[in-house]
PDB file of C-alpha atoms in Angstrom:
ATOM      1  CA  UNK A   1      67.747 126.974 -74.562  1.00  0.00           C
ATOM      2  CA  UNK A   2      69.540 125.593 -71.508  1.00  0.00           C
ATOM      3  CA  UNK A   3      72.176 128.389 -70.381  1.00  0.00           C
ATOM      4  CA  UNK A   4      74.330 127.299 -67.619  1.00  0.00           C
ATOM      5  CA  UNK A   5      77.642 127.907 -67.478  1.00  0.00           C
ATOM      6  CA  UNK A   6      80.804 125.768 -67.876  1.00  0.00           C
ATOM      7  CA  UNK A   7      84.552 126.429 -67.702  1.00  0.00           C
ATOM      8  CA  UNK A   8      85.388 122.769 -70.401  1.00  0.00           C
ATOM      9  CA  UNK A   9      83.516 124.161 -72.325  1.00  0.00           C
ATOM     10  CA  UNK A  10      80.625 121.654 -72.230  1.00  0.00           C
ATOM     11  CA  UNK A  11      76.738 122.430 -70.719  1.00  0.00           C
ATOM     12  CA  UNK A  12      75.863 119.708 -67.414  1.00  0.00           C
ATOM     13  CA  UNK A  13      72.866 118.243 -68.216  1.00  0.00           C
ATOM     14  CA  UNK A  14      71.771 119.174 -64.086  1.00  0.00           C
ATOM     15  CA  UNK A  15      73.346 121.244 -61.624  1.00  0.00           C
ATOM     16  CA  UNK A  16      72.800 124.605 -59.255  1.00  0.00           C
ATOM     17  CA  UNK A  17      74.239 127.629 -59.498  1.00  0.00           C
ATOM     18  CA  UNK A  18      76.707 127.092 -56.039  1.00  0.00           C
ATOM     19  CA  UNK A  19      77.217 124.031 -54.488  1.00  0.00           C
ATOM     20  CA  UNK A  20      76.171 125.076 -51.232  1.00  0.00           C
ATOM     21  CA  UNK A  21      74.578 128.111 -50.430  1.00  0.00           C
ATOM     22  CA  UNK A  22      73.249 129.291 -47.696  1.00  0.00           C
ATOM     23  CA  UNK A  23      69.591 128.999 -47.023  1.00  0.00           C
ATOM     24  CA  UNK A  24      68.519 131.949 -46.839  1.00  0.00           C
ATOM     25  CA  UNK A  25      70.154 132.304 -50.404  1.00  0.00           C
ATOM     26  CA  UNK A  26      68.155 131.976 -53.285  1.00  0.00           C
ATOM     27  CA  UNK A  27      69.895 129.487 -56.815  1.00  0.00           C
ATOM     28  CA  UNK A  28      68.753 128.698 -59.940  1.00  0.00           C
ATOM     29  CA  UNK A  29      68.115 125.084 -60.423  1.00  0.00           C
ATOM     30  CA  UNK A  30      68.701 123.761 -63.957  1.00  0.00           C
ATOM     31  CA  UNK A  31      66.725 120.631 -64.839  1.00  0.00           C
ATOM     32  CA  UNK A  32      67.475 117.742 -66.864  1.00  0.00           C
ATOM     33  CA  UNK A  33      64.496 118.385 -69.384  1.00  0.00           C
ATOM     34  CA  UNK A  34      65.856 122.377 -69.739  1.00  0.00           C
ATOM     35  CA  UNK A  35      63.823 123.997 -67.320  1.00  0.00           C
ATOM     36  CA  UNK A  36      65.581 126.601 -64.892  1.00  0.00           C
ATOM     37  CA  UNK A  37      63.320 128.348 -61.810  1.00  0.00           C
ATOM     38  CA  UNK A  38      64.818 130.589 -58.666  1.00  0.00           C
ATOM     39  CA  UNK A  39      64.266 129.184 -55.760  1.00  0.00           C
ATOM     40  CA  UNK A  40      64.904 129.774 -52.217  1.00  0.00           C
ATOM     41  CA  UNK A  41      65.072 128.172 -49.363  1.00  0.00           C
ATOM     42  CA  UNK A  42      62.114 125.953 -47.599  1.00  0.00           C
ATOM     43  CA  UNK A  43      60.635 128.563 -43.624  1.00  0.00           C
ATOM     44  CA  UNK A  44      59.363 127.373 -41.546  1.00  0.00           C
ATOM     45  CA  UNK A  45      56.303 128.610 -42.562  1.00  0.00           C
ATOM     46  CA  UNK A  46      57.036 125.998 -45.358  1.00  0.00           C
ATOM     47  CA  UNK A  47      57.665 123.390 -42.911  1.00  0.00           C
ATOM     48  CA  UNK A  48      54.055 123.623 -41.465  1.00  0.00           C
ATOM     49  CA  UNK A  49      52.979 122.512 -44.660  1.00  0.00           C
ATOM     50  CA  UNK A  50      55.207 118.709 -43.560  1.00  0.00           C
ATOM     51  CA  UNK A  51      52.409 118.478 -40.916  1.00  0.00           C
ATOM     52  CA  UNK A  52      48.719 119.961 -42.868  1.00  0.00           C
ATOM     53  CA  UNK A  53      46.943 116.770 -42.785  1.00  0.00           C
ATOM     54  CA  UNK A  54      44.215 118.954 -45.116  1.00  0.00           C
ATOM     55  CA  UNK A  55      47.422 119.417 -47.351  1.00  0.00           C
ATOM     56  CA  UNK A  56      48.741 115.101 -46.648  1.00  0.00           C
ATOM     57  CA  UNK A  57      45.129 114.119 -47.465  1.00  0.00           C
ATOM     58  CA  UNK A  58      44.908 115.739 -50.932  1.00  0.00           C
ATOM     59  CA  UNK A  59      48.307 115.165 -51.538  1.00  0.00           C
ATOM     60  CA  UNK A  60      48.982 118.605 -52.127  1.00  0.00           C
ATOM     61  CA  UNK A  61      51.784 119.041 -49.741  1.00  0.00           C
ATOM     62  CA  UNK A  62      54.995 118.898 -52.782  1.00  0.00           C
ATOM     63  CA  UNK A  63      52.517 121.319 -55.082  1.00  0.00           C
ATOM     64  CA  UNK A  64      52.237 123.780 -52.666  1.00  0.00           C
ATOM     65  CA  UNK A  65      55.567 123.647 -50.989  1.00  0.00           C
ATOM     66  CA  UNK A  66      56.957 124.072 -54.598  1.00  0.00           C
ATOM     67  CA  UNK A  67      54.592 126.598 -55.363  1.00  0.00           C
ATOM     68  CA  UNK A  68      56.126 128.552 -52.418  1.00  0.00           C
ATOM     69  CA  UNK A  69      59.709 128.226 -53.226  1.00  0.00           C
ATOM     70  CA  UNK A  70      60.014 128.688 -56.572  1.00  0.00           C
ATOM     71  CA  UNK A  71      60.627 132.840 -57.199  1.00  0.00           C
ATOM     72  CA  UNK A  72      60.773 132.815 -61.016  1.00  0.00           C
ATOM     73  CA  UNK A  73      60.911 130.946 -63.922  1.00  0.00           C
ATOM     74  CA  UNK A  74      64.396 131.805 -65.586  1.00  0.00           C
ATOM     75  CA  UNK A  75      64.519 129.930 -68.476  1.00  0.00           C
ATOM     76  CA  UNK A  76      61.654 127.008 -70.078  1.00  0.00           C
ATOM     77  CA  UNK A  77      61.339 124.829 -72.796  1.00  0.00           C
ATOM     78  CA  UNK A  78      58.576 125.307 -75.841  1.00  0.00           C
ATOM     79  CA  UNK A  79      56.573 121.807 -73.735  1.00  0.00           C
ATOM     80  CA  UNK A  80      56.689 122.925 -71.335  1.00  0.00           C
ATOM     81  CA  UNK A  81      53.048 125.217 -70.981  1.00  0.00           C
ATOM     82  CA  UNK A  82      52.673 127.391 -68.233  1.00  0.00           C
ATOM     83  CA  UNK A  83      49.814 130.262 -67.778  1.00  0.00           C
ATOM     84  CA  UNK A  84      50.548 133.201 -68.451  1.00  0.00           C
ATOM     85  CA  UNK A  85      54.354 133.008 -67.407  1.00  0.00           C
ATOM     86  CA  UNK A  86      53.294 131.570 -63.893  1.00  0.00           C
ATOM     87  CA  UNK A  87      55.070 128.162 -62.125  1.00  0.00           C
ATOM     88  CA  UNK A  88      52.155 125.436 -62.100  1.00  0.00           C
ATOM     89  CA  UNK A  89      53.769 122.159 -60.117  1.00  0.00           C
ATOM     90  CA  UNK A  90      50.449 120.598 -61.801  1.00  0.00           C
ATOM     91  CA  UNK A  91      52.527 120.956 -65.858  1.00  0.00           C
ATOM     92  CA  UNK A  92      55.757 120.260 -64.778  1.00  0.00           C
ATOM     93  CA  UNK A  93      57.389 116.301 -66.347  1.00  0.00           C
ATOM     94  CA  UNK A  94      57.857 113.690 -63.397  1.00  0.00           C
ATOM     95  CA  UNK A  95      61.933 113.725 -63.802  1.00  0.00           C
ATOM     96  CA  UNK A  96      61.491 118.199 -62.786  1.00  0.00           C
ATOM     97  CA  UNK A  97      58.726 117.365 -60.231  1.00  0.00           C
ATOM     98  CA  UNK A  98      61.351 114.790 -58.415  1.00  0.00           C
ATOM     99  CA  UNK A  99      64.510 116.886 -59.800  1.00  0.00           C
ATOM    100  CA  UNK A 100      62.874 120.133 -57.864  1.00  0.00           C
ATOM    101  CA  UNK A 101      61.595 118.758 -54.891  1.00  0.00           C
ATOM    102  CA  UNK A 102      65.481 117.197 -54.507  1.00  0.00           C
ATOM    103  CA  UNK A 103      66.233 120.367 -55.567  1.00  0.00           C
ATOM    104  CA  UNK A 104      64.129 122.218 -52.113  1.00  0.00           C
ATOM    105  CA  UNK A 105      66.037 119.616 -49.992  1.00  0.00           C
ATOM    106  CA  UNK A 106      68.889 120.442 -50.495  1.00  0.00           C
ATOM    107  CA  UNK A 107      68.928 124.141 -50.615  1.00  0.00           C
ATOM    108  CA  UNK A 108      66.706 123.756 -47.351  1.00  0.00           C
ATOM    109  CA  UNK A 109      68.642 121.352 -45.020  1.00  0.00           C
ATOM    110  CA  UNK A 110      72.017 120.754 -47.637  1.00  0.00           C
ATOM    111  CA  UNK A 111      73.052 118.013 -50.093  1.00  0.00           C
ATOM    112  CA  UNK A 112      74.279 115.160 -47.075  1.00  0.00           C
ATOM    113  CA  UNK A 113      71.232 112.899 -45.615  1.00  0.00           C
ATOM    114  CA  UNK A 114      71.940 111.181 -42.280  1.00  0.00           C
ATOM    115  CA  UNK A 115      69.568 107.934 -41.688  1.00  0.00           C
ATOM    116  CA  UNK A 116      69.320 104.719 -39.975  1.00  0.00           C
ATOM    117  CA  UNK A 117      69.648 101.982 -41.392  1.00  0.00           C
ATOM    118  CA  UNK A 118      69.539  97.985 -39.330  1.00  0.00           C
ATOM    119  CA  UNK A 119      70.892  94.977 -40.823  1.00  0.00           C
ATOM    120  CA  UNK A 120      68.608  92.112 -41.441  1.00  0.00           C
ATOM    121  CA  UNK A 121      70.691  89.864 -40.716  1.00  0.00           C
ATOM    122  CA  UNK A 122      72.284  90.627 -37.321  1.00  0.00           C
ATOM    123  CA  UNK A 123      69.561  93.691 -36.347  1.00  0.00           C
ATOM    124  CA  UNK A 124      73.159  95.813 -35.846  1.00  0.00           C
ATOM    125  CA  UNK A 125      71.634  99.313 -36.483  1.00  0.00           C
ATOM    126  CA  UNK A 126      74.231 101.997 -37.940  1.00  0.00           C
ATOM    127  CA  UNK A 127      74.141 105.186 -39.918  1.00  0.00           C
ATOM    128  CA  UNK A 128      74.305 106.059 -43.213  1.00  0.00           C
ATOM    129  CA  UNK A 129      75.190 109.281 -45.208  1.00  0.00           C
ATOM    130  CA  UNK A 130      73.511 109.652 -49.032  1.00  0.00           C
ATOM    131  CA  UNK A 131      75.162 112.914 -50.764  1.00  0.00           C
ATOM    132  CA  UNK A 132      72.635 114.436 -52.378  1.00  0.00           C
TER     133      UNK A 132
END
């Protein structure tokens, strides 16, 4: 099922086709369940969805992002029931849904996520970087 190439002979549970893809490129994303999809980075149109109040009220922002950025299904485990072979975020397992959103963030902005953290004791603020 999982056709991820591995130099050691072991098949990794989840990986990307390339570590630091160019935002204009596409990548094959391998989910933990065995689902693999071809995905592209967000463009301005998709970034605008993040500010769409109607979609936010309906809690559909992330599903709409995935619908637009997942280009095709590469490999699909038998327990997934995508109607007509079309990608449907509503049919995803919760873990794959979250995994694809993190993959989309990495494809669009890179693997490093930097943010500010404040100490509850001293009130000091410092930068924190997480490698997604």
